[in-house]
GROMACS .gro file of C-alpha atoms in nm:
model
  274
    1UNK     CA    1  10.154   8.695  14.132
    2UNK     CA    2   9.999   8.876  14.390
    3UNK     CA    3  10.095   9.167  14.295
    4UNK     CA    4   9.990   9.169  13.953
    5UNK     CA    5   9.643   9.029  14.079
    6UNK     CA    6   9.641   9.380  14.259
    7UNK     CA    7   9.719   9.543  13.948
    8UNK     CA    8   9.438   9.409  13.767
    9UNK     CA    9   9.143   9.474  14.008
   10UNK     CA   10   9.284   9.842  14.025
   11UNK     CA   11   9.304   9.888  13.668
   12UNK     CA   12   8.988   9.739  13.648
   13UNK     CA   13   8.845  10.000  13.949
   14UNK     CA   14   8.966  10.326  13.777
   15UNK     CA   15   8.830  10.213  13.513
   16UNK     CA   16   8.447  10.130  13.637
   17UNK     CA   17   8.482  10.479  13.825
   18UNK     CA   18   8.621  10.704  13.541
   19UNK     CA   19   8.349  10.501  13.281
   20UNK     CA   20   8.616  10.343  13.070
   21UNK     CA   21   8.650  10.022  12.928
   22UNK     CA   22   8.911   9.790  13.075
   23UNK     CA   23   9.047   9.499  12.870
   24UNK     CA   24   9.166   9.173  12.989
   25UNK     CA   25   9.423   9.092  12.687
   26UNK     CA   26   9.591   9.416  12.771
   27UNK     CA   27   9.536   9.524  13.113
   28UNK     CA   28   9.470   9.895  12.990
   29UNK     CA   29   9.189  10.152  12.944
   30UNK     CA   30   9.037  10.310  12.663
   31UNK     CA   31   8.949  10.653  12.771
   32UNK     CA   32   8.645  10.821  12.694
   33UNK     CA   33   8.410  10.543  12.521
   34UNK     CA   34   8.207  10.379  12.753
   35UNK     CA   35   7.910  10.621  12.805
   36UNK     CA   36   7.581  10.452  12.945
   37UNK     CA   37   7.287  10.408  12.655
   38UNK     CA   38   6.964  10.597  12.782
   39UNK     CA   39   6.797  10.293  12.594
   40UNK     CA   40   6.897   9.958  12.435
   41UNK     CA   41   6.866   9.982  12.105
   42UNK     CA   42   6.555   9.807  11.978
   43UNK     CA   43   6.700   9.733  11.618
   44UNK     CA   44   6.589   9.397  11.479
   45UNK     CA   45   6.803   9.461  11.166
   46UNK     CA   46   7.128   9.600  11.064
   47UNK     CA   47   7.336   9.656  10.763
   48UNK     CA   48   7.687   9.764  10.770
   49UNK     CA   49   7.830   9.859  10.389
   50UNK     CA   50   8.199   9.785  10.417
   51UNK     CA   51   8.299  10.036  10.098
   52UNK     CA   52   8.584   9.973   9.902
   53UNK     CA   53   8.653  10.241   9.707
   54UNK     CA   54   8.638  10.302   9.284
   55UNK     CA   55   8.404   9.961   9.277
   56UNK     CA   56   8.073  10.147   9.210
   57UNK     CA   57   8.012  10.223   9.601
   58UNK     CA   58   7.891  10.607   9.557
   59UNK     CA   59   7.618  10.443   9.320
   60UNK     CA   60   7.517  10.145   9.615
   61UNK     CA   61   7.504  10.440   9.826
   62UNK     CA   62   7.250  10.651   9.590
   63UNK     CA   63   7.075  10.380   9.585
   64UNK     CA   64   7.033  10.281   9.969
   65UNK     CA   65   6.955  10.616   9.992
   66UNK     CA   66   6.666  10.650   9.766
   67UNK     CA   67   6.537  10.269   9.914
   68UNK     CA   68   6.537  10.408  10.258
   69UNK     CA   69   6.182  10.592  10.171
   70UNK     CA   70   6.092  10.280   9.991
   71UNK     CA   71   6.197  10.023  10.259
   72UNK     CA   72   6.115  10.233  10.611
   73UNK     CA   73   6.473  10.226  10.739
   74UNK     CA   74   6.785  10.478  10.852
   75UNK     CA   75   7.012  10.499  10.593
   76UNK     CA   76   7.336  10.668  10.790
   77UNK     CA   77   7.678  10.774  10.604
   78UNK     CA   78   7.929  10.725  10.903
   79UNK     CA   79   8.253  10.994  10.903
   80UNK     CA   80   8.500  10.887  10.607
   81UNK     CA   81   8.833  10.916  10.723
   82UNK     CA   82   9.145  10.832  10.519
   83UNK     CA   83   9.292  10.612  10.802
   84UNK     CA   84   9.047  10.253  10.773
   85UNK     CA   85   9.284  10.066  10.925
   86UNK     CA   86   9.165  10.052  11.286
   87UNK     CA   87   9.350   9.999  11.609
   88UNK     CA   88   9.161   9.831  11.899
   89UNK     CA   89   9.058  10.230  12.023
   90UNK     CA   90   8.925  10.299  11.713
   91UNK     CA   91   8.714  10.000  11.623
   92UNK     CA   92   8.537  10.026  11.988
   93UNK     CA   93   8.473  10.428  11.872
   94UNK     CA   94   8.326  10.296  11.584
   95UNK     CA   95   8.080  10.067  11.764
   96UNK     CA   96   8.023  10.313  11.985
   97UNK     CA   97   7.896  10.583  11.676
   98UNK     CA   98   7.668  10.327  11.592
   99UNK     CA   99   7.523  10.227  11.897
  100UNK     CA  100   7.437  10.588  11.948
  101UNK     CA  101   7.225  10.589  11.647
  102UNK     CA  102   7.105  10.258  11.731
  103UNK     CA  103   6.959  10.392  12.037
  104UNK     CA  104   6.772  10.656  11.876
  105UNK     CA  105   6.644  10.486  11.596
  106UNK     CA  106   6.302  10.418  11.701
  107UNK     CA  107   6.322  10.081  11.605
  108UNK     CA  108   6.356  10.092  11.236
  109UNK     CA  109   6.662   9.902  11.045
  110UNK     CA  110   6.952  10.108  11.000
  111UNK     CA  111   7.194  10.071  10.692
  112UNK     CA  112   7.572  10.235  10.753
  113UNK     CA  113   7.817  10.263  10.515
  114UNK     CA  114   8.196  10.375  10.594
  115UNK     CA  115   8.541  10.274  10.399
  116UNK     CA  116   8.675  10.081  10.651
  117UNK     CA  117   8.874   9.769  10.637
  118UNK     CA  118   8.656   9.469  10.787
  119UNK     CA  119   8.566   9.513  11.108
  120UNK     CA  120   8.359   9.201  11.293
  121UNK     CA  121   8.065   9.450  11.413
  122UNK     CA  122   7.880   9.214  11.504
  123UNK     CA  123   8.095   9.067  11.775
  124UNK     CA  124   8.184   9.436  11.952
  125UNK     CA  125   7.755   9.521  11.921
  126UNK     CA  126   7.724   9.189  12.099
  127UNK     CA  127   7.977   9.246  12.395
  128UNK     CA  128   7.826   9.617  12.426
  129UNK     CA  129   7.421   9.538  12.448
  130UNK     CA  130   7.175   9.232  12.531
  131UNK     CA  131   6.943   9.347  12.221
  132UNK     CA  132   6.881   9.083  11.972
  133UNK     CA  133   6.934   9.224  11.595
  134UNK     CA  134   7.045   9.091  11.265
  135UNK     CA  135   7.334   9.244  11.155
  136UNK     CA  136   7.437   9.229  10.791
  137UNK     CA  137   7.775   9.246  10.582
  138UNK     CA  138   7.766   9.357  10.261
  139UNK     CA  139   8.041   9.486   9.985
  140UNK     CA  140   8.166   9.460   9.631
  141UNK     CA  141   8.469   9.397   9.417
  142UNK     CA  142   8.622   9.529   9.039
  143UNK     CA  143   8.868   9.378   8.840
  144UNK     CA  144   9.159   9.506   9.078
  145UNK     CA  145   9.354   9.629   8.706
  146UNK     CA  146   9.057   9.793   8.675
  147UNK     CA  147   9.055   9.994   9.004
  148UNK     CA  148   9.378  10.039   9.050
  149UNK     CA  149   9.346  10.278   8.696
  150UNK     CA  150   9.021  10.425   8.815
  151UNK     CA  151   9.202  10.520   9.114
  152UNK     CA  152   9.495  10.639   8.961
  153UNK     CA  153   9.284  10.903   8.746
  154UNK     CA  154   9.078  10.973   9.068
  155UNK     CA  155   9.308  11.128   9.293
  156UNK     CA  156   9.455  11.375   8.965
  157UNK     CA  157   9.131  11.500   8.882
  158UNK     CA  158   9.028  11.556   9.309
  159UNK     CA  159   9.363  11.609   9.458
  160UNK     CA  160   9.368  11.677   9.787
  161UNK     CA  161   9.683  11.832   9.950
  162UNK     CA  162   9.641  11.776  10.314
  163UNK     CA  163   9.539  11.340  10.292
  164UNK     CA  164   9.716  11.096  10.416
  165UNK     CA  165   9.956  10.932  10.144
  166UNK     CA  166   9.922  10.550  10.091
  167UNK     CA  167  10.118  10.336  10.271
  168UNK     CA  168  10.357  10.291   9.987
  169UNK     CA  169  10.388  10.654   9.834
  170UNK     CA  170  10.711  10.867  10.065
  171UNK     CA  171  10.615  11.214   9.881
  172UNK     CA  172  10.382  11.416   9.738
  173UNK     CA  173  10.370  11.469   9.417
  174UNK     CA  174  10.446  11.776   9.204
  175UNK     CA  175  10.093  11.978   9.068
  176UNK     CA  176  10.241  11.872   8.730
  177UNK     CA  177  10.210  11.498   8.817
  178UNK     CA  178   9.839  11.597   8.785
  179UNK     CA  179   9.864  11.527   8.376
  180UNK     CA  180  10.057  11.251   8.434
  181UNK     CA  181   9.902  10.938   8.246
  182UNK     CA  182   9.908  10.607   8.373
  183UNK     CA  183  10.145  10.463   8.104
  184UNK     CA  184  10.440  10.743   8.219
  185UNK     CA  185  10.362  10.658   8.563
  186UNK     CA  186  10.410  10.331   8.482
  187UNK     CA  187  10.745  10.388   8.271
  188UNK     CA  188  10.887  10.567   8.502
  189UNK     CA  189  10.833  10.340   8.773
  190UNK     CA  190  10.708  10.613   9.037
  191UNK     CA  191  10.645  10.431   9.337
  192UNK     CA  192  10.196  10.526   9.296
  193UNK     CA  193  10.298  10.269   9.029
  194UNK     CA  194  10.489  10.034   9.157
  195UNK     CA  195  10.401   9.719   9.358
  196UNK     CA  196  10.629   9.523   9.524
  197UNK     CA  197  10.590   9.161   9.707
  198UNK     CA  198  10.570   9.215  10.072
  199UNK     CA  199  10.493   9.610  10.072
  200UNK     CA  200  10.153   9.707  10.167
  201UNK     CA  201   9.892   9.881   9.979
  202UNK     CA  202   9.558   9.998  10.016
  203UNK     CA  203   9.426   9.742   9.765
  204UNK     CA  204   9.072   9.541   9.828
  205UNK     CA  205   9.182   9.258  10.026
  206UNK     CA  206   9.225   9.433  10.352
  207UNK     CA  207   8.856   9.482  10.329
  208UNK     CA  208   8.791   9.159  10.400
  209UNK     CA  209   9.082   9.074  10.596
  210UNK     CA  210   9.098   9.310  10.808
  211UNK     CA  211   9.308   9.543  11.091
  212UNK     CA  212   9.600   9.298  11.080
  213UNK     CA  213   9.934   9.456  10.961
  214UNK     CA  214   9.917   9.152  10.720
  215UNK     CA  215   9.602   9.237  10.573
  216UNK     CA  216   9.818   9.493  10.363
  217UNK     CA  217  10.038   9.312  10.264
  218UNK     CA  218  10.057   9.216   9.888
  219UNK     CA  219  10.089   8.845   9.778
  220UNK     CA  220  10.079   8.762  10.140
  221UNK     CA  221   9.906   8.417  10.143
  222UNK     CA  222   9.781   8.468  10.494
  223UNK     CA  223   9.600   8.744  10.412
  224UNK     CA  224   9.415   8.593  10.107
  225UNK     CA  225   9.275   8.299  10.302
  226UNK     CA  226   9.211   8.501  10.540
  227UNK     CA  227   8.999   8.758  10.344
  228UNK     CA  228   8.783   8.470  10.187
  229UNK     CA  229   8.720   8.252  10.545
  230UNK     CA  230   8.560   8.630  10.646
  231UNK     CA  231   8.375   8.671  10.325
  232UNK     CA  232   8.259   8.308  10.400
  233UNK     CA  233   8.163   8.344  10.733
  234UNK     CA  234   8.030   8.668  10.821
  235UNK     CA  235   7.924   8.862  10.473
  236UNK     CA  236   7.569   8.840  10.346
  237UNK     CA  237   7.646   8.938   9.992
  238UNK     CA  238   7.977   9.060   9.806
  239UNK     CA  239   7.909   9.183   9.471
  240UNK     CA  240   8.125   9.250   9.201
  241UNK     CA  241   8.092   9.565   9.001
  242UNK     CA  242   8.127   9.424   8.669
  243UNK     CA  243   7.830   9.175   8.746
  244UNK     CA  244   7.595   9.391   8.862
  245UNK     CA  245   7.273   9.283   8.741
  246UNK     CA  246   7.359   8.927   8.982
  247UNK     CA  247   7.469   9.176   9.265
  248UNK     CA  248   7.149   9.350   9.243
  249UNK     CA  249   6.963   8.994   9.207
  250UNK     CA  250   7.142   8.845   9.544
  251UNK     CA  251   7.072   9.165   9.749
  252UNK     CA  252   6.757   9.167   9.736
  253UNK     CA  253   6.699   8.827   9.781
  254UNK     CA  254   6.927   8.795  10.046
  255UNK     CA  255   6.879   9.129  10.209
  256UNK     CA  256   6.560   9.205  10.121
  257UNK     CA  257   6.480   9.484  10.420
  258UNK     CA  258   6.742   9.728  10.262
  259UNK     CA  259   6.757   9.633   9.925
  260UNK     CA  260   6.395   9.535   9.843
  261UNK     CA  261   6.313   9.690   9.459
  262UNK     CA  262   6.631   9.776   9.424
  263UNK     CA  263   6.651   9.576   9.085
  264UNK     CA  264   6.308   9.780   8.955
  265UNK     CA  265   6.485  10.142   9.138
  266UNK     CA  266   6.773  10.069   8.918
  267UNK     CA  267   6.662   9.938   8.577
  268UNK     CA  268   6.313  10.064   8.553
  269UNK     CA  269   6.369  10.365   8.692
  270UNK     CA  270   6.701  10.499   8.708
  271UNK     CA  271   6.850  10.342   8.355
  272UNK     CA  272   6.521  10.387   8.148
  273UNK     CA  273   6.527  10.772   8.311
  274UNK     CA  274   6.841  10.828   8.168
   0.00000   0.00000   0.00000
């Protein structure tokens, strides 16, 4: 026991001297992350867009974009990688990103967007920094049938040789597959197409659930509930695509500092331009 109390305080010394982080649960370092702000960040508000992709998030994104001008706030597109689920490392480099914009924000709100399975921000901001902000969740849904198509037509017409394959796809496919309809894919069973109990898949729960190895699981039960207790608890607004006008309606009334005329921006303007 002694021993092992020894261990600890000199894991915990390397780590104050070499400015990493040292955590309890494990006993270990993460190297590299735990730089010294030259400010806290002065941010009363914060809005963290967790994307999920093919349900209309490009056009949320135009749209915080153009209501940045409108609304005086940072609108930020944080680094899409293909890997958004996050091991402990990872979601403290995240935090890290945005405290670094934080601190340089001048005090103005600050919107980020990212595909990223869920990812309790909120809780690492708060272990990092004293400063008192507000820091939103928001996100939308599609008819998963719905998605899963879009995204079937979406990586043919952009492939892109060198990403990561989904958890549940072994091989590449041939440049012929490219033509490939989603009824042959279907026929002939190729795994893209297939879905299977207890595999995991890149589908929108883990969104909401989470980093857990469950959380990509498919018909897992633990995952589900756990997906809606985070929607209940910690998201602001989660819209589904093919209600948008009510999506629209509840972010701006619930989020009104980044999504303030965003009903007028989209209807008046955009729609009526087009």
């Amino acid at each position: 026991m002694v021993a092992k109390k020894w261990m600890v305080f000199l894991t915990i010394l390397v780590c104050s001297v070499l400015g990493w982080h040292y955590y309890s649960c494990s006993g270990s370092c993460v190297f590299g992350l735990s730089h010294h702000l030259d400010k806290p960040p002065n941010v009363k508000e914060v809005l963290f867009f967790f994307r999920v992709p093919k349900t209309g998030s490009e056009m949320t994104v135009l749209l915080l974009q153009w209501l940045q001008g409108i609304n005086s706030f940072h609108h930020i597109r944080l680094q899409n990688t293909v890997n958004r689920r996050l091991d402990t490392f990872e979601q403290v480099n995240l935090r890290e990103e945005i405290l670094g914009v934080l601190s340089a924000s001048e005090g103005l709100p600050v919107a980020f967007d990212r595909h990223v399975y869920f990812t309790d921000l909120k809780r690492l901001l708060y272990r990092r920094t004293s400063a008192v902000m507000k820091v939103n969740y928001f996100s939308s849904l599609r008819d998963p049938v719905d998605r899963i198509v879009s995204q079937f037509y979406y990586r043919r017409a952009t492939p892109r040789p060198n990403i990561k394959l989904p958890p549940h796809v072994s091989t590449r496919m041939p440049t012929s597959y490219r033509f490939q309809t989603m009824e042959e894919c279907l026929e002939a069973a190729e795994p893209e197409c297939s879905f299977v109990t207890g595999q995991h898949y890149d589908l929108q729960i883990p969104y909401f659930c989470g980093h857990d190895e469950h959380c990509t699981q498919l018909n897992n039960a633990r995952a589900l509930e756990q997906a809606k207790t985070n929607v209940e608890l910690h998201f602001r607004v989660v819209g589904v695509l093919e209600q948008l006008n009510c999506t629209l309606r509840a972010a701006e009334q619930r989020i009104g500092t980044f999504f303030g005329g965003v009903q007028q921006l989209y209807f008046k303007e955009l729609l009526e331009a087009s």
